[in-house]
PDB file of C-alpha atoms and ligand atoms in Angstrom:
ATOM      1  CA  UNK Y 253     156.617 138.718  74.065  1.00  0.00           C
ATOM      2  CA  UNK Y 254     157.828 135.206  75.118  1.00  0.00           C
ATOM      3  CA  UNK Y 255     154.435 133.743  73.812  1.00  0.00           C
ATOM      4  CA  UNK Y 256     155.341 135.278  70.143  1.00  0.00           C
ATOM      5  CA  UNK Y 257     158.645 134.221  70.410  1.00  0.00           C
ATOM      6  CA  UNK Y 258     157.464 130.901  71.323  1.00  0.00           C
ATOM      7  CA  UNK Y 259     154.637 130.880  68.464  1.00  0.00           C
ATOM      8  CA  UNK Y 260     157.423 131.837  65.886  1.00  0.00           C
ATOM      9  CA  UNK Y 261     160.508 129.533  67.023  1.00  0.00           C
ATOM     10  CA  UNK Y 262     158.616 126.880  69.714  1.00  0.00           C
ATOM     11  CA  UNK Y 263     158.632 123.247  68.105  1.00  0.00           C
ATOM     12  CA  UNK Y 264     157.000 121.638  71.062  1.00  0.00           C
ATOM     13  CA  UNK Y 265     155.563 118.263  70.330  1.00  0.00           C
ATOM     14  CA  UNK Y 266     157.053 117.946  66.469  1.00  0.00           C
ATOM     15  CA  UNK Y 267     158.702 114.855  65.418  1.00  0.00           C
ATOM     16  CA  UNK Y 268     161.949 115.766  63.896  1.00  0.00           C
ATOM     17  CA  UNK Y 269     163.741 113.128  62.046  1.00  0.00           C
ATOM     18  CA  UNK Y 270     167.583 114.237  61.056  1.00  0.00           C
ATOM     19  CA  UNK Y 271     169.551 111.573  59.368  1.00  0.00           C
ATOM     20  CA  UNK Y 272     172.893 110.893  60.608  1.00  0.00           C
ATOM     21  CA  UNK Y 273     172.228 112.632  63.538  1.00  0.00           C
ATOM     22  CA  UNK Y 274     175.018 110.059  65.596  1.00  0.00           C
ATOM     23  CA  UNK Y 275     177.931 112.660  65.414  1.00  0.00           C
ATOM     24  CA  UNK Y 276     179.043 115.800  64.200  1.00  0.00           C
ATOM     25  CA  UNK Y 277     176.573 118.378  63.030  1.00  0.00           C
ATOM     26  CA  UNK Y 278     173.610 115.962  62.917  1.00  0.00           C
ATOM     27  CA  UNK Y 279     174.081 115.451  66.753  1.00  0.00           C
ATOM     28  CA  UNK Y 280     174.476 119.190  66.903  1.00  0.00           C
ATOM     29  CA  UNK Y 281     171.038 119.810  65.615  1.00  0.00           C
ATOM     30  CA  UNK Y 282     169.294 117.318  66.938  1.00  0.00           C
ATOM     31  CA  UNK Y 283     169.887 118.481  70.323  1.00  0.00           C
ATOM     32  CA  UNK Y 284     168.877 122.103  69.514  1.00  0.00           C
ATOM     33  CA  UNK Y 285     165.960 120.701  67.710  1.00  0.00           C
ATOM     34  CA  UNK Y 286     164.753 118.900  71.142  1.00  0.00           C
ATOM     35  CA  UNK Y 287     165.769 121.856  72.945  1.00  0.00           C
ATOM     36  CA  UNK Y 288     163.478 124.001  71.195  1.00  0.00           C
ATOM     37  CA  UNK Y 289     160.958 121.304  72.437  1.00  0.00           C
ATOM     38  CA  UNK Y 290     160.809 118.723  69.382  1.00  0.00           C
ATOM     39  CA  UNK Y 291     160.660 115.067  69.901  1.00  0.00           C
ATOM     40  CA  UNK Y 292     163.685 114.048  67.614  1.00  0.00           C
ATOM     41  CA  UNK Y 293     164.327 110.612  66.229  1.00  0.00           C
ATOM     42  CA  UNK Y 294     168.314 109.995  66.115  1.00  0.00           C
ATOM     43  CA  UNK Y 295     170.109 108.011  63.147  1.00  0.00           C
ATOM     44  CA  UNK Y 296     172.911 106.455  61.273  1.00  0.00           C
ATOM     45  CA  UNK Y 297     174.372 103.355  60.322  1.00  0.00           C
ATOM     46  CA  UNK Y 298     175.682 102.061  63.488  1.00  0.00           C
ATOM     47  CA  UNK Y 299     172.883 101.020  65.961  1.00  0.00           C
ATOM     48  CA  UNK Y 300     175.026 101.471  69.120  1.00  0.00           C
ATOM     49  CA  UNK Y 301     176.291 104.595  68.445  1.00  0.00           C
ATOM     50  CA  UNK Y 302     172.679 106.053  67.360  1.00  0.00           C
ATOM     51  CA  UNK Y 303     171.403 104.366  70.706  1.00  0.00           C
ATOM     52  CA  UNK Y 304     174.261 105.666  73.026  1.00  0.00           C
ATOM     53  CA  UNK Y 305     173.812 109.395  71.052  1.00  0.00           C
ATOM     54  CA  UNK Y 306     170.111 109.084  72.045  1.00  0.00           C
ATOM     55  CA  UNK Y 307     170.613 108.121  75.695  1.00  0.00           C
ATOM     56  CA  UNK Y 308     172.959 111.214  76.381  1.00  0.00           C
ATOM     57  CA  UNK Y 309     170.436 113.927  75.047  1.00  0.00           C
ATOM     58  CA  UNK Y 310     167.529 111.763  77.103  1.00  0.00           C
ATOM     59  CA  UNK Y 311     170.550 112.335  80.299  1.00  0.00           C
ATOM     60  CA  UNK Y 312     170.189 115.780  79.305  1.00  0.00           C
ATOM     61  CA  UNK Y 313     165.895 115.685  79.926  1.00  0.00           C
ATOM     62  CA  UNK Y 314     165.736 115.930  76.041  1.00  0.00           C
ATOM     63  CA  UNK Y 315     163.208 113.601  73.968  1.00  0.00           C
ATOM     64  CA  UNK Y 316     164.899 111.090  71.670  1.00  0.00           C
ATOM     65  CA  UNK Y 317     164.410 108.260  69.692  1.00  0.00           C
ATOM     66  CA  UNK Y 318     166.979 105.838  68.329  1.00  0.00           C
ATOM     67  CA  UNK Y 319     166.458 104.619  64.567  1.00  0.00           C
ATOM     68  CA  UNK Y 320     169.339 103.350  63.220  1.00  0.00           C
ATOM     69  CA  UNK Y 321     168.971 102.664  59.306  1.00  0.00           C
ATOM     70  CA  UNK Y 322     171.080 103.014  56.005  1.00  0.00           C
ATOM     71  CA  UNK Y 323     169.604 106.728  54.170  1.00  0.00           C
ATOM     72  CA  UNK Y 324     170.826 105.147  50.645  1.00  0.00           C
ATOM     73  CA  UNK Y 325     168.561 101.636  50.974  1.00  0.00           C
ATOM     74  CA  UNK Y 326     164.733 102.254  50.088  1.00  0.00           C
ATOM     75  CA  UNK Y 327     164.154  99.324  51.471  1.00  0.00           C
ATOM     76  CA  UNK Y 328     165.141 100.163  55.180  1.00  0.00           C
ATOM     77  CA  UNK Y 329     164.265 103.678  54.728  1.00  0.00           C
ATOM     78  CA  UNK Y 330     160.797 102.581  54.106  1.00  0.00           C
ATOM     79  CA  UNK Y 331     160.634 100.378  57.473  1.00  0.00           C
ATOM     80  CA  UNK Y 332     162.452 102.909  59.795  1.00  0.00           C
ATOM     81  CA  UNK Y 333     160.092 105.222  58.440  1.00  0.00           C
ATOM     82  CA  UNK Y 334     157.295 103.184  59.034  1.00  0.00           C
ATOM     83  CA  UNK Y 335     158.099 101.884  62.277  1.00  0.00           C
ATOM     84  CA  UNK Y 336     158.860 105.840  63.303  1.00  0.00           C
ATOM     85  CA  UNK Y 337     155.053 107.091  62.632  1.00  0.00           C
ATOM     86  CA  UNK Y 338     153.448 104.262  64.291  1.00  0.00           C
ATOM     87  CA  UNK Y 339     155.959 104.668  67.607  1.00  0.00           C
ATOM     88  CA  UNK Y 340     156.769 108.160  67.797  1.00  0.00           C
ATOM     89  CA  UNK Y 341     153.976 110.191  65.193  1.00  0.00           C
ATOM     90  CA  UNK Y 342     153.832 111.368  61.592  1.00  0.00           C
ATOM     91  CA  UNK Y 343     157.328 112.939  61.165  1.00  0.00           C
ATOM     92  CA  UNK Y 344     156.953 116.885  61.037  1.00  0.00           C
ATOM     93  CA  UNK Y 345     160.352 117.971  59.973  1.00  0.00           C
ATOM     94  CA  UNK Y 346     162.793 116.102  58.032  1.00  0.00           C
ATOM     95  CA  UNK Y 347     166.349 117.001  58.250  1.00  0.00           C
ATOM     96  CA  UNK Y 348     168.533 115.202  55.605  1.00  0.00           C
ATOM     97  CA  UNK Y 349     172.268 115.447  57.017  1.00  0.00           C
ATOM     98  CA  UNK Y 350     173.909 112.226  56.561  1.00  0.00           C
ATOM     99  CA  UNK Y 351     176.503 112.568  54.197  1.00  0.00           C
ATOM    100  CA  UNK Y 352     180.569 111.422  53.699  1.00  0.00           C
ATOM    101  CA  UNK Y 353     183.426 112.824  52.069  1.00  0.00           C
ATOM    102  CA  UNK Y 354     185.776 110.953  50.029  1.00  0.00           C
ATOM    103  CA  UNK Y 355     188.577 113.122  48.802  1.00  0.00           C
ATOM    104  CA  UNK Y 356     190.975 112.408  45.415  1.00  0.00           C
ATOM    105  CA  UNK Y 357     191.990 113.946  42.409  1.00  0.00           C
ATOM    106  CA  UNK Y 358     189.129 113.815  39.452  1.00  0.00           C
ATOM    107  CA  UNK Y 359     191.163 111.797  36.875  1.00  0.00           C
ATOM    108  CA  UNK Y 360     191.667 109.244  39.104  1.00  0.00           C
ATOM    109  CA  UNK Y 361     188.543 109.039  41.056  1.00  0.00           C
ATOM    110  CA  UNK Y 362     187.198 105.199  41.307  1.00  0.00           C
ATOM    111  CA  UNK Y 363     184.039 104.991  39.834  1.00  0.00           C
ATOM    112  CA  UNK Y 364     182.317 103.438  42.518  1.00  0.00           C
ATOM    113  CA  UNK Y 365     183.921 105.926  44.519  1.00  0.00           C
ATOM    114  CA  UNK Y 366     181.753 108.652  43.024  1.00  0.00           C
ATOM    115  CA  UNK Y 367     178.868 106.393  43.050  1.00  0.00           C
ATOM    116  CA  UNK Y 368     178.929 105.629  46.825  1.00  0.00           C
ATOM    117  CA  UNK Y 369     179.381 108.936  47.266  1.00  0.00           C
ATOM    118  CA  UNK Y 370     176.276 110.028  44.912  1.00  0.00           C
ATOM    119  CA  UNK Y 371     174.339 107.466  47.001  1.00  0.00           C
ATOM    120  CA  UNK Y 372     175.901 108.752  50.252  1.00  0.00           C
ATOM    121  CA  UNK Y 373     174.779 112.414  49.780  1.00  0.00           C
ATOM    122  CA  UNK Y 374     172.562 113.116  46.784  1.00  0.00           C
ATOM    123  CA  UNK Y 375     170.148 109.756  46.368  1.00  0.00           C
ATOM    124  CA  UNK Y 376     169.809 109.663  50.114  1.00  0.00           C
ATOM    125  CA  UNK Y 377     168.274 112.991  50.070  1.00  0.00           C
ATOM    126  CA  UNK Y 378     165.753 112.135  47.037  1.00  0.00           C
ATOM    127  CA  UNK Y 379     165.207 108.452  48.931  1.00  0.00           C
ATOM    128  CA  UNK Y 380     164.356 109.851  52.198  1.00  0.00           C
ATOM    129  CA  UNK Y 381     162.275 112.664  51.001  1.00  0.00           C
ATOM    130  CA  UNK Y 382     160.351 110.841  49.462  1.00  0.00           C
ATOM    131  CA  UNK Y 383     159.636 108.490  51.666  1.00  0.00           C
ATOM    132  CA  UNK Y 384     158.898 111.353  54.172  1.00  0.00           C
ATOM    133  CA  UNK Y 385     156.699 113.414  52.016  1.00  0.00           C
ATOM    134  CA  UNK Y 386     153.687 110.843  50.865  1.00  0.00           C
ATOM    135  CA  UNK Y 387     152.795 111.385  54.512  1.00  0.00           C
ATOM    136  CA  UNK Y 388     153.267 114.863  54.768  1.00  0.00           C
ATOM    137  CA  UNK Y 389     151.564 115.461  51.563  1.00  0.00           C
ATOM    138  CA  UNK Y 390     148.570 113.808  53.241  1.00  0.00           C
ATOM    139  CA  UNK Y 391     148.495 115.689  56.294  1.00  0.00           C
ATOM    140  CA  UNK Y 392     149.251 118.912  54.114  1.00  0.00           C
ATOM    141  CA  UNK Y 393     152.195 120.116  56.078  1.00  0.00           C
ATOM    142  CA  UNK Y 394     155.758 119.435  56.541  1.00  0.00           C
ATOM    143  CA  UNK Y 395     159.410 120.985  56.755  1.00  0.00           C
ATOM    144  CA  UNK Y 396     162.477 119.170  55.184  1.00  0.00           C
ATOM    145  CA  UNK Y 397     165.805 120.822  55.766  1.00  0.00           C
ATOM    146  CA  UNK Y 398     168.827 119.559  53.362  1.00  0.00           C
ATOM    147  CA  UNK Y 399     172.516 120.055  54.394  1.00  0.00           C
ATOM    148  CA  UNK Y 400     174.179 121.227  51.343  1.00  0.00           C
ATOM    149  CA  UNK Y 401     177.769 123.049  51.688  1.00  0.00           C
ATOM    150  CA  UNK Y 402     179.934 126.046  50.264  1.00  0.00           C
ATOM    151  CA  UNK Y 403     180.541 123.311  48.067  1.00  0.00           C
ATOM    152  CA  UNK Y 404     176.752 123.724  47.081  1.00  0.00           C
ATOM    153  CA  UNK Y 405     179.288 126.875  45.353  1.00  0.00           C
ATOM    154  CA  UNK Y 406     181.751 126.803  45.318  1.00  0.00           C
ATOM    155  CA  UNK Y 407     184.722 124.176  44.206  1.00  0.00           C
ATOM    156  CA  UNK Y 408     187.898 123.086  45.678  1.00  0.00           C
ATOM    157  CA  UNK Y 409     191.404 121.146  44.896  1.00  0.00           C
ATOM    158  CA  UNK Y 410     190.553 117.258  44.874  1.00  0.00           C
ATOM    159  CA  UNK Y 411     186.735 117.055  45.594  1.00  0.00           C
ATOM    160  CA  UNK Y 412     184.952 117.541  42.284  1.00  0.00           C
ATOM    161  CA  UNK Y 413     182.369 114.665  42.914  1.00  0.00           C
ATOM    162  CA  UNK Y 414     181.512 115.902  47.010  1.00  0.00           C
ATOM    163  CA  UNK Y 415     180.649 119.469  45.212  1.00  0.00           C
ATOM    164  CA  UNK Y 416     178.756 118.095  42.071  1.00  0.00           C
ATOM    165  CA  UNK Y 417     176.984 115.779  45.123  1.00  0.00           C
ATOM    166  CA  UNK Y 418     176.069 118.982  46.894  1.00  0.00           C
ATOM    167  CA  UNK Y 419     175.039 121.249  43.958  1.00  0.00           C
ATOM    168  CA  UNK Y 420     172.594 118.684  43.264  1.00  0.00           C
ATOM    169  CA  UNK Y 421     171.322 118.890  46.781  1.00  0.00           C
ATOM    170  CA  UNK Y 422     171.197 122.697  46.278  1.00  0.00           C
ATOM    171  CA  UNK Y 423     169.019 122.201  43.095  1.00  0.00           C
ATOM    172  CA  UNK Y 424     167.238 119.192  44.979  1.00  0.00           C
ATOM    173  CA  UNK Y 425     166.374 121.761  46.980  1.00  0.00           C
ATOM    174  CA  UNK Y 426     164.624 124.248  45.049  1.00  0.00           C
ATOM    175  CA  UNK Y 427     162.688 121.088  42.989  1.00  0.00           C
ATOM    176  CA  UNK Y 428     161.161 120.118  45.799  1.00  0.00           C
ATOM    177  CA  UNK Y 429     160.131 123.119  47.265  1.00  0.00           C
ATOM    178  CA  UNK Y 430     158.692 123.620  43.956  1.00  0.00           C
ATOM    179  CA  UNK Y 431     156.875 120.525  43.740  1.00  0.00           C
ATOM    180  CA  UNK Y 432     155.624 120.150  47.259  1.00  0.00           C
ATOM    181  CA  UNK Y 433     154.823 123.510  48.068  1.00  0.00           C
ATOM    182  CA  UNK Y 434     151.236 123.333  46.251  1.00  0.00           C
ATOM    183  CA  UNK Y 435     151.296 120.572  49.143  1.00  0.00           C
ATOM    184  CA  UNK Y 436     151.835 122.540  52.490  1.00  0.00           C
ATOM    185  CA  UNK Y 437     155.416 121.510  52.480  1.00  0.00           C
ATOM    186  CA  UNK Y 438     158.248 123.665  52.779  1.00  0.00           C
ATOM    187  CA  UNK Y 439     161.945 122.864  51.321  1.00  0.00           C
ATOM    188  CA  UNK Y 440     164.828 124.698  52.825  1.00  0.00           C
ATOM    189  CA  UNK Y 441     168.564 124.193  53.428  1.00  0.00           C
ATOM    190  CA  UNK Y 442     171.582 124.937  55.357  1.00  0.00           C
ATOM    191  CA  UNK Y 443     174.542 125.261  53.686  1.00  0.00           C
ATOM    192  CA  UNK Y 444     177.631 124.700  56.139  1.00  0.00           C
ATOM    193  CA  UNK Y 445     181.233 125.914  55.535  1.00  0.00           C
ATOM    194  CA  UNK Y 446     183.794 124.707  57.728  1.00  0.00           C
ATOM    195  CA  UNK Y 447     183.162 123.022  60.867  1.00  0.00           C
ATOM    196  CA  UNK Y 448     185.481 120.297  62.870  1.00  0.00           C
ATOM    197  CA  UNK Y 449     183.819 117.320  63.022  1.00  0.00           C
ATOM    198  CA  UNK Y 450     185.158 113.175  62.094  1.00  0.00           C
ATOM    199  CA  UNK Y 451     184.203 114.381  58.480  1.00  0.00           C
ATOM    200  CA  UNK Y 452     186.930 116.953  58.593  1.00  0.00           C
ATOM    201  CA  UNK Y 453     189.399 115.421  60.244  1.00  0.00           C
ATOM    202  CA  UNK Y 454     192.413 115.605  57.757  1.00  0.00           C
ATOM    203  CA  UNK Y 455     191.653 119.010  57.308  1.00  0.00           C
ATOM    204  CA  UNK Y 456     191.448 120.119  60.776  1.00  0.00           C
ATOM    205  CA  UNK Y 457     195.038 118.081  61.115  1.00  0.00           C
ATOM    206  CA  UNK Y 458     196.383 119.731  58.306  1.00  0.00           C
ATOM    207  CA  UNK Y 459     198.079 123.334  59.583  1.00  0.00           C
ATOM    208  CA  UNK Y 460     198.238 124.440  56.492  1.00  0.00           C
ATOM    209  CA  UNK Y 461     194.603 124.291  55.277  1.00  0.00           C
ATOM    210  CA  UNK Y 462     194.160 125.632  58.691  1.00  0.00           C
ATOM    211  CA  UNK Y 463     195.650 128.585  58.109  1.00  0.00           C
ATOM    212  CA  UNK Y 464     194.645 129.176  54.702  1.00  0.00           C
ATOM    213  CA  UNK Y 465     190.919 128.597  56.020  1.00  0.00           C
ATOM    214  CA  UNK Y 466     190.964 131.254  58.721  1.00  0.00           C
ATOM    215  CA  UNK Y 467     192.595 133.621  56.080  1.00  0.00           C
ATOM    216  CA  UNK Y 468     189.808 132.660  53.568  1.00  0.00           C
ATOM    217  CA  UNK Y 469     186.942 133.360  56.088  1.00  0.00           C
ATOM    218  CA  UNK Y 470     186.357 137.054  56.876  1.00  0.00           C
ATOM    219  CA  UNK Y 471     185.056 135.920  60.183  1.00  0.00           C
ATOM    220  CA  UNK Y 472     189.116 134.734  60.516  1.00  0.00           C
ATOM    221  CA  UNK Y 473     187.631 131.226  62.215  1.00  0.00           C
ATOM    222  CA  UNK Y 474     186.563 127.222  61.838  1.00  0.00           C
ATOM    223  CA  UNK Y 475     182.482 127.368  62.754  1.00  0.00           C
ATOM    224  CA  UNK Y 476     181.628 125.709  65.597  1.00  0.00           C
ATOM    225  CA  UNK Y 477     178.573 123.003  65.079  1.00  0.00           C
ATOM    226  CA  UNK Y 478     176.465 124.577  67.636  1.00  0.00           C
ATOM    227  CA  UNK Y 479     176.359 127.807  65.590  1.00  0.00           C
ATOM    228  CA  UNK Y 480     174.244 125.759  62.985  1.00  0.00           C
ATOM    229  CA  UNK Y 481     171.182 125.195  65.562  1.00  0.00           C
ATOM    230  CA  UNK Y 482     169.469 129.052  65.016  1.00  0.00           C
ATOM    231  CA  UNK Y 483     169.166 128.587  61.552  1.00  0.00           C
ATOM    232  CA  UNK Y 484     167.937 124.960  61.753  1.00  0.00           C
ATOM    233  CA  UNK Y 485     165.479 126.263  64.483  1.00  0.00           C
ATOM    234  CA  UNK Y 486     163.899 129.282  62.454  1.00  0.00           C
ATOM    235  CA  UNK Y 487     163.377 126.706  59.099  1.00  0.00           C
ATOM    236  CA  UNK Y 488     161.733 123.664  61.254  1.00  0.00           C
ATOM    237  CA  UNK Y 489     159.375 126.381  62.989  1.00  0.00           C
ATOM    238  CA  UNK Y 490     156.440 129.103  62.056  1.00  0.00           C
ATOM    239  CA  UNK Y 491     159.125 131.731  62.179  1.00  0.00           C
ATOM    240  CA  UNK Y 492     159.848 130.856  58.782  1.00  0.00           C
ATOM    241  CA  UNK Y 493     156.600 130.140  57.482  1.00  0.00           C
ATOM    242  CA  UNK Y 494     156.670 131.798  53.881  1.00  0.00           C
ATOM    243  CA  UNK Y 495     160.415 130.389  53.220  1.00  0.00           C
ATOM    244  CA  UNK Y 496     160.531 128.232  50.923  1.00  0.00           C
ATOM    245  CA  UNK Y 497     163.255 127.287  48.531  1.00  0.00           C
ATOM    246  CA  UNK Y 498     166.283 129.141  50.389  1.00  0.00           C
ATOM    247  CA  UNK Y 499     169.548 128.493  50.813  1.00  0.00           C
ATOM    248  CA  UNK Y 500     170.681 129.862  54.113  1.00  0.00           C
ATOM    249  CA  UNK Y 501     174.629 129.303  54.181  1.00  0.00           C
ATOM    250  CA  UNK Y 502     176.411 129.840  57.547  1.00  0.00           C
ATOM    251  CA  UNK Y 503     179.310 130.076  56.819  1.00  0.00           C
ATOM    252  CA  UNK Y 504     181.646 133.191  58.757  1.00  0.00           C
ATOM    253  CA  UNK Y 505     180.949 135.125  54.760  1.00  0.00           C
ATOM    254  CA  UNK Y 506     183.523 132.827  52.762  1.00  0.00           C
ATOM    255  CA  UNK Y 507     180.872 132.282  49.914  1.00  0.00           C
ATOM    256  CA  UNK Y 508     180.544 136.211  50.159  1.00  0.00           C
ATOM    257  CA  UNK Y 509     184.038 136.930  49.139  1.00  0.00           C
ATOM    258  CA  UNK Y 510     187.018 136.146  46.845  1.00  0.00           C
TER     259      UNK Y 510
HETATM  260  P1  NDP S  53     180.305 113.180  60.384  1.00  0.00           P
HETATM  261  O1  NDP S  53     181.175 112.254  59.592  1.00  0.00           O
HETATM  262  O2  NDP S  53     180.853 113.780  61.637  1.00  0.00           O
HETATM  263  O3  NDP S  53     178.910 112.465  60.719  1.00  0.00           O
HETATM  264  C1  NDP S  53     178.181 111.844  59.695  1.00  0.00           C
HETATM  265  C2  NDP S  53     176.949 111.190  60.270  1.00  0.00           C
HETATM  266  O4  NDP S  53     176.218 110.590  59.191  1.00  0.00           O
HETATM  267  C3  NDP S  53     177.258 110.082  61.255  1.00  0.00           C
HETATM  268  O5  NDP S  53     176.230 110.033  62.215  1.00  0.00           O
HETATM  269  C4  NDP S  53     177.227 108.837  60.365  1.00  0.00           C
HETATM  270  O6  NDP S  53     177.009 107.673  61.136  1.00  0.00           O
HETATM  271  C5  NDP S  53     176.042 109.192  59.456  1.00  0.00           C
HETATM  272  N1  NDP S  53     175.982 108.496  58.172  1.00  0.00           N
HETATM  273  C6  NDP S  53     176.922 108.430  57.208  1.00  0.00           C
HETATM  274  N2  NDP S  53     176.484 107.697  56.184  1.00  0.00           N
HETATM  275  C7  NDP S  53     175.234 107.279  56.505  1.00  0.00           C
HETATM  276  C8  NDP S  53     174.266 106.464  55.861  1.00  0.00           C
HETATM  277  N3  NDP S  53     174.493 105.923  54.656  1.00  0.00           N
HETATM  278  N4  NDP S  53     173.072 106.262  56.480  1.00  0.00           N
HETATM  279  C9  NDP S  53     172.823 106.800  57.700  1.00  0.00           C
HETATM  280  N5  NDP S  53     173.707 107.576  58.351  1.00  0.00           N
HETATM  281  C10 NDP S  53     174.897 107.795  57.763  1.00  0.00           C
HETATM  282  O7  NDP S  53     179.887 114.317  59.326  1.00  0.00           O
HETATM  283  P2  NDP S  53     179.524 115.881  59.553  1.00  0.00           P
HETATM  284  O8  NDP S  53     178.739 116.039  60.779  1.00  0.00           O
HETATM  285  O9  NDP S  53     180.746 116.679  59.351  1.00  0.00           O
HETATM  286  O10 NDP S  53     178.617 116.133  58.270  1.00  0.00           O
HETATM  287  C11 NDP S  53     177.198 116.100  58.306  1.00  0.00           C
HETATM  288  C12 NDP S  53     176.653 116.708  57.024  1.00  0.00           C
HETATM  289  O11 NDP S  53     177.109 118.058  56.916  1.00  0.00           O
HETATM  290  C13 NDP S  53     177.127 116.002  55.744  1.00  0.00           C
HETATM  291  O12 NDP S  53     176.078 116.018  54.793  1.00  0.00           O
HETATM  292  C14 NDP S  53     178.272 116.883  55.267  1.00  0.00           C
HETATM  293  O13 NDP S  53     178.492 116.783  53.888  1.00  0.00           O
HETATM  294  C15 NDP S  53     177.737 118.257  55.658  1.00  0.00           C
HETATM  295  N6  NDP S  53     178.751 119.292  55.787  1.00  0.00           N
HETATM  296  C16 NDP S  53     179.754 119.203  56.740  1.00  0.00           C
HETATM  297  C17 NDP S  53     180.649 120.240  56.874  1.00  0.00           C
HETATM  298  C18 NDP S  53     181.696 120.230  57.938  1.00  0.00           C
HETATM  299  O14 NDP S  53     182.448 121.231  57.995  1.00  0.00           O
HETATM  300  N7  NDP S  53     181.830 119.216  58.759  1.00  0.00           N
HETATM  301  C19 NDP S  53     180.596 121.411  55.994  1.00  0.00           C
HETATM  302  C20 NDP S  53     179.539 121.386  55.052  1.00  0.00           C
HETATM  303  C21 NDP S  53     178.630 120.368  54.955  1.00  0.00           C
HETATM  304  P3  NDP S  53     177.471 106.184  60.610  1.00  0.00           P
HETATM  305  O15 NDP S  53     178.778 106.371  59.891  1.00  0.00           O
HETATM  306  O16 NDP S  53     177.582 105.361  61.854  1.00  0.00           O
HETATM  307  O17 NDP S  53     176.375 105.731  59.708  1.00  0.00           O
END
């Protein structure tokens, strides 16, 4: 039984890159990625944050790389990338998580406001992708996991252009698991709802979103980030090996319900 459940779920050996993996949920999966026995390569902006995140999941016997890059530059997505397959190995899975939040009411939204964010958390997915999937496309297999959000759904008060940004990675989504799948790729994602992390923060402050949240959610809770690791597990392994094109949102049921 443990060999099947190790055939299905084991990702010994595979190269997981997940963007902004230096905090938050990124961190989150990346460590349940290299506990399911990946080699993961850790990244974000900051090189000595993406270097100290790697150390402590090597303190914890874990495998991973530091590769600290900007996900909305071609230019050094190209080199990291690069520089990754020749150190580490062709990368396997791809998990696109980097992503930022810049709240404000839509008739008064900056314009390059909206476009840093676009960049932020819709380009970056299409930029990184693609960068990702000529090699994949070579080798004739790869995974590439997108973190969209309720907002993938779902609206709310004051951050029109962070839900247009991740509806597009929703429909991102389902064009490239339409164009690559002819390929041997696969193209999945996770949509969050609401988790405490630095992205959060004046939410998880604010009492009374915090008690209109847990009223919202039939599971009456915040998620916590390490509840996002099974479903990140079963798309980067066999276990899901006919998905393709799925959203899967964890979320404690709030897109199920008014
Ligand atoms: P955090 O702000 O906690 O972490 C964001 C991470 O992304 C950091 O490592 C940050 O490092 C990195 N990052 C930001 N911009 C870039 C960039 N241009 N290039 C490379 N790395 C970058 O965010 P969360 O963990 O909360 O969010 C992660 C993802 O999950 C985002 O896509 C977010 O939209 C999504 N999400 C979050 C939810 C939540 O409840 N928290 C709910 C639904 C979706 P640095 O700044 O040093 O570059």
């Amino acid at each position: 039984m443990s060999r099947l459940i190790d055939r299905l779920f084991g990702l010994s050996g595979s190269v997981c890159l997940v963007t902004g993996s230096s905090a938050g949920i990124g961190l989150a999966l990346a460590r349940g990625l290299a506990s399911a026995g990946a080699r993961v390569v850790i990244n974000g902006r900051t090189a000595e944050t993406v270097e100290r995140a790697a150390e402590a999941l090597r303190a914890e016997g874990l495998d991973a790389t530091p590769s600290a890059f900007d996900v909305t530059d071609p230019a050094q997505i190209a080199a990291a990338v690069g520089r990754i397959e020749a150190e580490v190995g062709p990368i396997d899975v791809l998990v696109n998580n980097a992503g930022i939040q810049r709240r404000g009411p839509l008739e008064d939204y900056p314009e390059d406001t909206w476009r840093e964010l676009m960049r932020a958390n819709l380009d970056s997915v299409f930029f990184v992708s693609k960068a990702v999937a000529r090699g994949m496309i070579a080798r004739r297999r790869g995974r590439i996991i997108n973190i969209g959000s309720v907002q993938s759904e779902l609206a709310r008060l004051n951050i029109a252009p962070y839900t247009a940004s991740k509806g597009g990675v929703k429909m991102l989504t389902k064009g490239m698991a339409t164009d690559w799948g002819r390929h041997g790729l696969r193209v999945n994602a996770i949509a969050p709802g609401y988790f405490k992390t630095e992205l959060n923060k004046a939410l998880v402050e604010d009492e009374k979103f915090s008690a209109w949240l847990t009223g919202r959610t039939p599971m009456g809770r915040w998620g916590d980030v390490e509840e996002l690791v099974g479903a990140a597990i079963f798309l980067a392994s066999d276990a899901s090996s006919f998905v393709n094109g799925h959203i899967v949102y964890v979320d404690g049921g709030i897109t199920a319900c008014l």
